[in-house]
Amino acid sequence: DLMDGEIVDARIKPRNFRPVKIEKFPKNILFPDDQEETIEAEVFEPQLIITPNGEKVLDFGQNIAGYIKISVEAKGGEHILLTCGETLDENGNFTQKNFNTNKTIRQQISYICKEGKNDYKPIGSIFGFRYAKLEGDIACPSAFKAVAVYTNIENVGEFACGNDKINRLFQNAVWSQKGNFLGIPTDCPTRERSGFTGDIQVYIHTALYLSDCYSFIRKWLRELVSTQYDDGCLKGIAPDPSKRTMFDGSSGWLNAMVIVPDKIEKYYGDCELYQEFYDAMKKTVLFQLNRAKSKTRSHNLNNPLHEYLYDNYVHWGEWMEPNTSPVKTLSEIIMNGDPEICTTYLCNDLRIMAEVSKKLGKEEDHSFFKEAAEKTLKAYQFTCLDEGKVKNEERMCRYVRPLHYEMLSEEGKRDAARRLHELVVKNGYHLNSGFLTTHILLRTLAENGYVETAYRLLTQETYPSWLYAVNKGLTTIPETWEAIDENGVPHESLNHYAYGSVVGFLFDTAAGIKIENGKIVIAPKPDRSLKFLRAKTLSPFGTIEVAWTYEGEKISYRITVPYNAVVTIILPDGREFEVHGGEYNY
């Protein structure tokens, strides 16, 4: 089984093979899978740990998606039982309890040796693990090696700074992407291993700096289109052959069908994905618009544009905000709706479709989407704002979202940014954002004048923060902020790539590299907490590298740009330069 594992008796010689069965089927159902192949990559050797319970546990030092291969001289009949997991429990013993699932996921290899040399690797199983409990007759650690397995996407992003914990955070994000970019973008390599739409929606911006993932994501988008219903609704997971549920079509998840191809096209600078996925994108937006028009809660009927206010149906919401109950959050959405989230995503999708339809010369669609976007914005502002300003909130997401998605006037933006900053300070420079806004929290603060606040959040080390998990010794990005609590108890998956989207801030804001619609702008925003920074990415135009370092009261910059592009450099003091390929020092 792909996740449970394999049972092998190496003493048995295969026999009685059956011939291949030839089936006839229409060839027009085939389409090319042109993404990169899945490869066996890094190899890790273990250290042997004896736990307080007396268990023999192999520690491979890195949480990966992959398998363990065996190479050992043995007597016929000797047994090896390997059970894989991500962590040790609060007492230092092996555990799988953090998988937090009501179904058994064994992640187990049961191997009976043949006489002599045994060389074995799984042929149909991949696990998410750092540790393996070793039981049976073979106890030699050198007989085992862990092999990381992932889709062979070219790594194009490099980063280093003067804060070792931020460097570790970067590496953790890289490893979470490797472990979850495996055939499709999965949420985790352990209990689910599913192509959740919300995860890639919030992460795609970061993925583009780290990897040449164009064909990988294009292939997954085709999987997503295959889940689309006639009314435009999409499954929350792709691929997914299961029946439709009330959470399919959830705002923030469904929008991956519009946001992901748009992000890729703007980065790579062509219209190929727009053309391929236009019909699916359009159906997705019309589905949301039809939902908004079909139902309005009674307390919102006073909105003169209530047909453009999306305030009904079931949604995941902000999801996984620190110190909140997901069950309570879902109950509130079911009872009251969440027009702030849903209407914002609808408006953003309409704006994207207005832009895409214009690029593709679809003038009638362009006019329709442009007008609908304007009405949706006004509907949002009537219900979700108070005299043009965000209503008083203690949730950071309620300020981040309208700031990032441009739902506010200039005065409203200044007020929301100030109050967001004040809320961060009030929280002791801890975040309380959840799944849908954490990826844009730091950038939103910095873009609105609160650079120091963003860096203080980035470098915060106590719960909830990115570096909390680093301090707990994790080597990947966890699903929840608590991950391993103060008592050492592990929680949920320890390899979920979504919160690794903080790496996008290191590239687009700290280094200042922005690539959109064929234009490159480099506008670094440095901070002494990092001491120095070096960021490098291979863009569609060529290599871009930004380095800055503090030298007393001054900052020195070294910026390298590709030769086939005109690049705008904007320094923090306001100086602006238009340059061609080469290296520039300031």
XYZ file of C-alpha atoms in Angstrom:
586
model
C 0.000 0.000 0.000
C 1.228 3.500 -0.881
C 0.946 4.725 2.748
C 0.590 1.613 4.910
C 3.722 -0.066 3.563
C 4.853 -3.463 2.357
C 5.130 -7.024 3.619
C 7.931 -8.943 1.920
C 9.240 -12.482 2.294
C 12.491 -12.473 0.337
C 12.736 -16.286 0.564
C 9.834 -16.696 -1.839
C 10.787 -16.733 -5.492
C 8.181 -15.112 -7.764
C 6.378 -17.577 -10.008
C 3.139 -18.069 -11.909
C 3.325 -14.664 -13.569
C 0.155 -13.663 -15.417
C 0.385 -12.181 -18.915
C -0.431 -8.542 -19.544
C -4.123 -8.024 -20.248
C -4.828 -6.025 -23.387
C -7.763 -3.608 -23.152
C -9.350 -1.580 -25.931
C -10.367 1.995 -25.088
C -10.814 5.298 -26.925
C -7.450 7.034 -27.259
C -9.005 10.508 -27.059
C -9.237 10.175 -23.267
C -5.441 10.282 -23.039
C -3.459 13.460 -22.496
C 0.280 13.846 -21.980
C 1.749 13.940 -18.499
C 4.622 16.252 -19.343
C 5.793 17.174 -15.860
C 9.215 16.160 -14.546
C 9.782 12.620 -13.328
C 9.784 11.588 -9.694
C 13.312 10.809 -8.506
C 15.183 9.185 -5.658
C 17.351 12.027 -4.366
C 19.230 12.681 -1.110
C 20.347 9.707 1.006
C 20.546 9.875 4.821
C 22.363 7.571 7.224
C 20.890 7.066 10.689
C 21.997 7.342 14.255
C 20.693 4.657 16.615
C 18.716 5.877 19.623
C 17.627 3.742 22.566
C 14.465 5.362 23.949
C 13.348 5.361 27.609
C 10.984 2.513 26.684
C 13.937 0.514 25.386
C 12.957 0.924 21.719
C 15.616 0.892 19.046
C 14.937 3.980 16.895
C 16.792 5.140 13.794
C 17.121 8.944 13.531
C 17.869 10.059 9.973
C 18.207 13.716 11.009
C 15.792 15.133 8.415
C 12.032 14.848 7.988
C 11.470 13.644 4.418
C 9.015 11.988 2.108
C 10.654 8.810 0.941
C 11.536 5.304 2.011
C 14.156 3.219 3.838
C 16.299 0.815 1.871
C 17.891 -2.255 3.425
C 21.254 -3.802 2.606
C 22.380 -6.588 4.944
C 23.906 -10.074 5.161
C 21.377 -12.253 6.924
C 20.263 -15.745 7.726
C 17.169 -16.993 5.987
C 14.091 -16.182 8.048
C 15.498 -13.250 10.044
C 12.837 -10.566 10.397
C 13.072 -6.762 10.129
C 10.130 -4.543 11.117
C 10.466 -0.805 10.403
C 7.747 1.626 11.538
C 8.215 5.226 10.362
C 7.194 8.448 12.104
C 7.999 12.142 12.208
C 8.887 12.660 15.851
C 9.449 11.352 19.351
C 6.874 11.974 22.058
C 7.218 14.094 25.193
C 9.074 11.251 26.936
C 11.491 10.623 24.085
C 9.744 7.502 22.791
C 8.701 6.714 19.221
C 5.195 7.891 18.277
C 2.786 8.318 15.407
C 0.110 9.996 17.526
C 0.688 13.384 15.873
C -0.806 11.995 12.645
C -4.109 12.698 14.425
C -6.314 10.491 12.329
C -9.072 8.018 13.074
C -7.664 5.598 10.538
C -4.519 3.540 10.921
C -1.594 4.623 8.753
C 1.095 2.036 9.369
C 4.045 3.477 7.429
C 5.617 0.096 7.999
C 7.961 -2.327 6.274
C 7.865 -5.978 7.357
C 10.758 -7.793 5.696
C 11.774 -11.439 6.088
C 15.344 -12.004 4.924
C 16.617 -14.646 2.547
C 19.918 -16.398 3.158
C 22.917 -14.235 2.235
C 22.881 -10.703 0.839
C 19.572 -8.833 1.051
C 19.129 -5.614 -0.955
C 15.636 -4.216 -0.715
C 13.741 -0.998 -1.280
C 9.948 -0.517 -1.380
C 8.407 -0.704 -4.829
C 5.064 0.874 -3.996
C 5.307 2.779 -0.714
C 6.489 6.219 0.351
C 6.361 7.543 3.913
C 6.696 10.850 5.724
C 9.305 10.392 8.452
C 12.484 11.309 10.245
C 12.499 8.357 12.659
C 11.989 4.615 12.259
C 11.371 2.194 15.096
C 13.475 -0.904 14.441
C 12.230 -4.293 15.605
C 13.295 -7.821 14.793
C 16.534 -9.696 14.353
C 18.724 -7.099 12.617
C 19.892 -4.190 14.816
C 22.816 -2.796 12.814
C 22.130 0.872 11.842
C 24.492 0.678 8.844
C 22.063 -1.739 7.181
C 19.559 1.091 6.662
C 19.492 4.290 4.658
C 16.672 6.784 4.082
C 16.075 8.050 0.550
C 14.174 11.274 -0.182
C 11.705 11.030 -3.069
C 10.143 13.973 -4.884
C 9.338 15.347 -8.313
C 12.528 16.467 -10.029
C 11.754 20.182 -10.200
C 14.792 22.391 -10.693
C 15.679 24.270 -7.510
C 16.322 27.884 -8.500
C 16.249 29.778 -5.183
C 19.086 30.321 -2.720
C 19.066 32.326 0.503
C 21.380 33.111 3.395
C 21.505 35.799 6.062
C 23.233 36.612 9.353
C 20.504 34.995 11.469
C 21.079 31.240 11.662
C 17.517 30.530 12.781
C 16.090 32.278 9.717
C 18.469 30.217 7.595
C 17.109 27.071 9.253
C 13.562 28.298 8.628
C 14.428 28.697 4.947
C 15.830 25.169 4.758
C 12.759 23.804 6.544
C 10.553 25.437 3.911
C 12.669 23.976 1.104
C 12.360 20.499 2.603
C 8.614 20.827 3.088
C 8.260 21.792 -0.563
C 10.393 18.827 -1.639
C 8.389 16.399 0.494
C 5.059 17.711 -0.746
C 5.818 18.367 -4.408
C 5.512 14.681 -5.167
C 3.498 14.026 -8.319
C 0.996 16.624 -7.106
C 1.308 19.381 -4.475
C 0.217 17.444 -1.376
C -0.571 18.923 2.038
C 1.573 16.436 4.006
C 3.375 13.138 3.291
C 1.749 11.232 6.177
C -1.922 11.070 7.115
C -3.531 12.670 4.020
C -1.103 13.230 1.169
C -3.838 15.082 -0.718
C -3.768 17.856 -3.304
C -5.540 20.489 -1.209
C -6.311 23.555 -3.287
C -5.949 26.061 -0.453
C -2.353 25.060 0.293
C -1.013 25.734 -3.188
C -3.141 28.887 -3.485
C -1.299 30.491 -0.566
C 2.108 29.023 -1.481
C 2.440 29.433 -5.245
C 4.026 32.910 -4.927
C 6.842 31.409 -2.846
C 7.212 28.297 -4.999
C 8.054 30.429 -8.033
C 11.109 31.910 -6.279
C 12.337 28.482 -5.181
C 11.664 26.259 -8.174
C 10.944 26.066 -11.870
C 7.526 24.547 -11.174
C 5.646 25.625 -14.322
C 4.977 22.173 -15.780
C 4.438 20.597 -12.356
C 1.674 23.064 -11.458
C 0.188 23.027 -14.970
C -0.243 19.265 -14.689
C -1.939 19.680 -11.292
C -4.244 22.392 -12.646
C -5.449 19.837 -15.182
C -6.189 17.522 -12.250
C -8.147 20.371 -10.656
C -10.169 21.036 -13.808
C -11.106 17.353 -13.866
C -12.919 17.857 -10.522
C -15.044 20.772 -11.772
C -18.808 20.267 -11.769
C -21.166 21.653 -14.389
C -22.095 24.561 -12.112
C -18.426 25.577 -11.787
C -17.844 24.231 -8.272
C -14.473 22.563 -7.688
C -13.378 19.897 -5.260
C -11.218 21.082 -2.372
C -8.731 18.345 -3.265
C -7.426 17.429 -6.709
C -7.383 14.750 -7.902
C -10.384 13.488 -5.917
C -12.949 10.959 -7.185
C -15.119 11.109 -4.046
C -18.632 12.522 -3.885
C -19.282 16.239 -3.616
C -19.330 17.650 -0.067
C -20.593 20.893 1.450
C -16.999 22.143 1.751
C -16.298 21.842 -1.972
C -16.360 25.372 -3.360
C -14.999 26.883 -0.138
C -13.648 30.423 -0.567
C -9.865 30.571 -0.428
C -9.631 26.993 -1.690
C -11.755 27.080 -4.843
C -9.964 30.300 -5.877
C -6.807 28.339 -6.640
C -8.340 27.772 -10.089
C -8.018 31.511 -10.767
C -5.145 32.676 -8.547
C -2.611 29.935 -9.343
C -2.577 30.225 -13.165
C -2.634 34.015 -12.824
C 0.425 34.022 -10.542
C 2.323 31.719 -12.889
C 1.435 33.656 -16.026
C 2.414 36.997 -14.507
C 5.730 35.523 -13.385
C 6.612 33.769 -16.634
C 5.135 36.459 -18.848
C 3.066 34.557 -21.402
C -0.604 33.682 -21.870
C -0.446 29.928 -22.425
C -2.107 28.950 -19.138
C -4.714 31.676 -19.513
C -5.697 30.169 -22.851
C -5.725 26.579 -21.594
C -7.663 27.242 -18.403
C -9.804 30.244 -19.347
C -13.061 28.305 -19.512
C -12.466 26.661 -16.127
C -11.441 29.986 -14.564
C -14.558 31.655 -15.929
C -16.838 28.890 -14.643
C -15.198 29.195 -11.206
C -15.910 32.911 -10.983
C -19.469 32.587 -12.274
C -20.095 29.846 -9.700
C -19.187 32.260 -6.886
C -21.193 35.080 -8.443
C -24.243 32.854 -8.851
C -23.946 31.773 -5.222
C -23.799 35.402 -4.105
C -26.915 36.216 -6.136
C -28.864 33.124 -5.092
C -28.826 33.727 -1.323
C -28.383 36.711 0.965
C -28.750 36.558 4.732
C -31.628 38.663 6.029
C -29.401 41.086 7.970
C -27.550 41.986 4.741
C -30.573 42.647 2.537
C -30.241 46.374 3.248
C -27.082 46.362 1.130
C -28.121 48.027 -2.181
C -25.775 45.605 -3.999
C -26.488 42.565 -1.850
C -26.548 40.333 -4.938
C -22.786 40.888 -5.142
C -22.214 40.180 -1.442
C -21.094 36.574 -0.971
C -22.319 35.851 2.554
C -23.682 32.313 2.490
C -22.814 28.590 2.213
C -20.142 26.627 4.101
C -16.455 27.596 4.053
C -13.289 26.669 5.929
C -12.729 30.333 6.756
C -9.403 31.683 7.994
C -8.609 28.217 9.428
C -5.981 27.398 12.039
C -5.734 30.811 13.667
C -3.645 30.438 16.838
C -5.560 29.871 20.068
C -8.898 29.390 18.305
C -11.134 26.353 17.925
C -11.570 25.274 14.274
C -14.908 23.708 15.218
C -16.124 26.978 16.725
C -14.918 28.937 13.687
C -16.750 26.598 11.304
C -19.907 26.787 13.409
C -19.851 30.584 13.256
C -19.465 30.530 9.470
C -22.308 28.045 9.082
C -24.535 30.219 11.283
C -23.539 33.682 10.062
C -21.514 33.316 6.861
C -18.249 35.172 6.316
C -18.817 37.893 3.694
C -15.457 39.532 4.446
C -13.526 36.492 3.213
C -15.871 35.306 0.480
C -16.599 38.705 -1.085
C -12.910 39.645 -1.092
C -11.951 36.487 -2.980
C -14.848 36.948 -5.377
C -13.788 40.530 -6.078
C -10.168 39.502 -6.593
C -11.178 36.732 -9.002
C -13.404 39.123 -10.963
C -10.541 41.605 -11.291
C -8.212 38.863 -12.494
C -10.758 37.688 -15.058
C -11.305 41.251 -16.269
C -7.566 41.515 -16.878
C -7.218 38.051 -18.433
C -10.214 38.462 -20.759
C -8.783 41.768 -21.975
C -5.395 40.158 -22.692
C -7.127 37.421 -24.665
C -9.270 39.876 -26.621
C -12.580 38.779 -25.082
C -14.097 42.256 -24.874
C -17.614 41.209 -23.863
C -16.271 39.157 -20.965
C -13.919 41.986 -20.019
C -16.785 44.462 -19.696
C -18.860 41.987 -17.692
C -16.106 41.083 -15.234
C -14.959 44.686 -14.814
C -18.465 45.895 -13.955
C -19.090 42.933 -11.625
C -15.787 43.597 -9.820
C -16.731 47.230 -9.214
C -20.149 46.254 -7.835
C -18.649 43.518 -5.657
C -16.175 46.004 -4.197
C -19.009 48.401 -3.324
C -21.053 45.570 -1.818
C -18.048 44.621 0.316
C -17.441 48.187 1.453
C -21.111 48.687 2.444
C -21.260 45.592 4.675
C -17.687 44.986 5.825
C -16.489 48.547 6.475
C -17.573 51.321 8.794
C -17.377 54.711 7.053
C -14.704 53.327 4.729
C -12.608 51.780 7.500
C -12.203 48.225 8.757
C -14.496 47.566 11.684
C -12.769 47.186 15.047
C -11.261 43.698 15.094
C -8.767 41.708 17.168
C -8.039 39.337 14.274
C -5.094 40.328 12.079
C -6.637 38.608 9.069
C -9.432 41.213 8.996
C -6.866 43.938 8.256
C -4.397 41.981 6.117
C -6.946 40.755 3.583
C -8.527 44.099 2.605
C -5.095 45.738 2.544
C -3.536 43.127 0.283
C -6.520 42.717 -2.038
C -7.075 46.485 -2.363
C -10.558 46.690 -0.905
C -9.923 50.058 0.800
C -9.507 53.724 -0.067
C -6.147 55.377 0.603
C -7.422 56.705 3.913
C -8.872 53.294 4.749
C -5.526 51.652 3.947
C -3.606 53.995 6.232
C -6.047 53.352 9.058
C -6.046 49.557 8.569
C -2.240 49.377 8.360
C -1.858 51.448 11.540
C -4.347 49.283 13.424
C -2.733 46.085 12.142
C 0.625 47.346 13.405
C -0.916 48.258 16.762
C -2.505 44.823 17.040
C 0.853 43.138 16.394
C 2.461 45.302 19.091
C -0.420 44.575 21.473
C 0.143 40.845 20.888
C 3.787 41.192 21.875
C 4.891 40.883 18.240
C 3.147 37.526 17.873
C 0.899 36.733 14.925
C -2.678 35.537 15.191
C -3.375 35.118 11.485
C -4.507 31.828 10.010
C -4.296 29.869 6.812
C -5.531 32.456 4.325
C -3.500 35.522 5.362
C -0.272 34.364 7.026
C 1.444 34.153 3.639
C 0.850 37.888 3.049
C 1.055 39.208 6.632
C 4.687 40.366 6.650
C 4.616 41.746 3.121
C 1.433 43.702 3.867
C 3.006 45.299 6.938
C 6.193 46.207 5.085
C 4.436 47.566 1.998
C 2.381 49.869 4.215
C 5.329 51.368 6.062
C 5.779 48.983 8.985
C 9.014 47.255 7.976
C 10.422 46.958 11.488
C 7.156 45.426 12.716
C 7.321 42.811 9.958
C 10.876 41.844 10.885
C 10.046 41.634 14.587
C 7.253 39.198 13.697
C 9.617 37.241 11.439
C 12.275 36.900 14.146
C 9.856 36.225 17.035
C 10.877 32.979 18.748
C 8.044 32.236 21.172
C 4.652 30.745 20.376
C 2.999 31.497 18.026
C 5.761 32.232 15.527
C 7.745 30.693 12.691
C 10.898 30.316 14.776
C 9.068 28.524 17.597
C 9.144 25.344 15.500
C 12.799 25.945 14.610
C 13.649 26.170 18.309
C 11.837 22.863 18.846
C 14.265 21.212 16.430
C 11.918 20.697 13.502
C 13.476 20.253 10.064
C 10.288 20.980 8.079
C 7.343 23.377 8.367
C 4.572 22.111 10.697
C 0.829 22.245 10.118
C 0.032 24.157 13.316
C 1.799 26.910 15.222
C 2.067 24.798 18.370
C 3.653 21.811 16.575
C 5.472 20.509 19.669
C 4.080 22.210 22.746
C 5.972 23.413 25.799
C 5.529 19.967 27.385
C 7.091 18.289 24.366
C 3.800 16.846 23.096
C 3.677 16.788 19.259
C 0.563 18.051 17.488
C -0.692 17.387 13.958
C 1.516 17.013 10.902
C 5.109 18.230 11.169
C 5.505 18.567 7.404
C 2.883 20.888 5.901
C 4.383 23.285 3.378
C 1.788 26.092 3.491
C 3.285 28.210 6.304
C 6.635 27.968 4.513
C 5.183 30.747 2.355
C 7.013 33.131 4.721
C 10.008 32.510 2.445
C 8.219 34.604 -0.159
C 8.769 37.610 2.129
C 12.519 36.936 2.186
C 12.609 37.191 -1.612
C 9.946 39.770 -2.505
C 10.489 42.182 0.421
C 13.740 41.542 2.288
C 15.603 41.103 -1.021
C 12.944 43.104 -2.872
C 12.770 40.927 -6.000
C 9.466 41.392 -7.812
C 8.703 39.888 -11.227
C 5.395 40.568 -12.923
C 4.165 40.911 -16.491
C 7.634 40.985 -17.993
C 8.956 43.629 -15.597
C 11.565 43.249 -12.858
C 11.644 45.612 -9.902
C 14.198 45.246 -7.124
C 13.287 47.221 -4.009
C 15.017 45.685 -0.964
C 13.822 46.473 2.553
C 16.710 45.562 4.886
C 16.716 45.218 8.667
C 19.521 44.854 11.188
C 17.971 41.708 12.656
C 19.306 39.776 9.647
C 22.740 41.532 9.665
C 23.254 40.650 6.009
C 21.280 38.987 3.228
C 22.046 37.112 0.019
C 19.130 35.980 -2.143
C 19.390 34.454 -5.594
C 16.792 33.124 -7.995
C 16.878 31.942 -11.587
C 13.973 33.857 -13.116
C 12.499 33.390 -16.607
C 14.778 36.289 -17.654
C 17.952 34.908 -16.098
C 19.667 34.991 -12.716
C 18.780 37.738 -10.235
C 20.903 38.158 -7.118
C 20.523 40.672 -4.310
C 22.930 41.076 -1.425
C 22.994 43.688 1.303
C 24.975 44.074 4.493
C 25.198 46.576 7.319
C 28.531 48.357 7.622
C 28.333 50.588 10.678
C 25.655 53.180 9.976
C 25.599 52.399 6.260
C 24.186 49.606 4.135
C 25.974 48.320 1.055
C 24.043 46.670 -1.782
C 25.229 44.377 -4.553
C 22.577 43.664 -7.163
C 23.066 41.427 -10.208
C 20.445 41.488 -12.958
C 20.052 39.519 -16.217
C 21.226 40.955 -19.531
C 17.987 40.509 -21.444
C 15.852 42.700 -19.205
C 15.460 46.297 -18.122
C 15.345 46.395 -14.333
C 14.152 49.120 -11.972
C 16.115 49.337 -8.708
C 14.545 51.288 -5.840
C 16.595 51.771 -2.680
C 15.013 52.452 0.741
C 16.199 56.079 0.681
C 14.076 56.706 -2.449
C 16.840 56.649 -5.058
C 15.675 54.929 -8.236
C 17.724 53.518 -11.116
C 16.836 51.912 -14.421
C 19.570 49.444 -15.347
C 20.445 46.773 -17.880
C 22.266 43.480 -17.288
C 25.258 43.382 -14.980
C 26.326 43.931 -11.383
C 25.553 47.170 -9.536
C 26.875 48.365 -6.192
C 25.357 51.083 -4.008
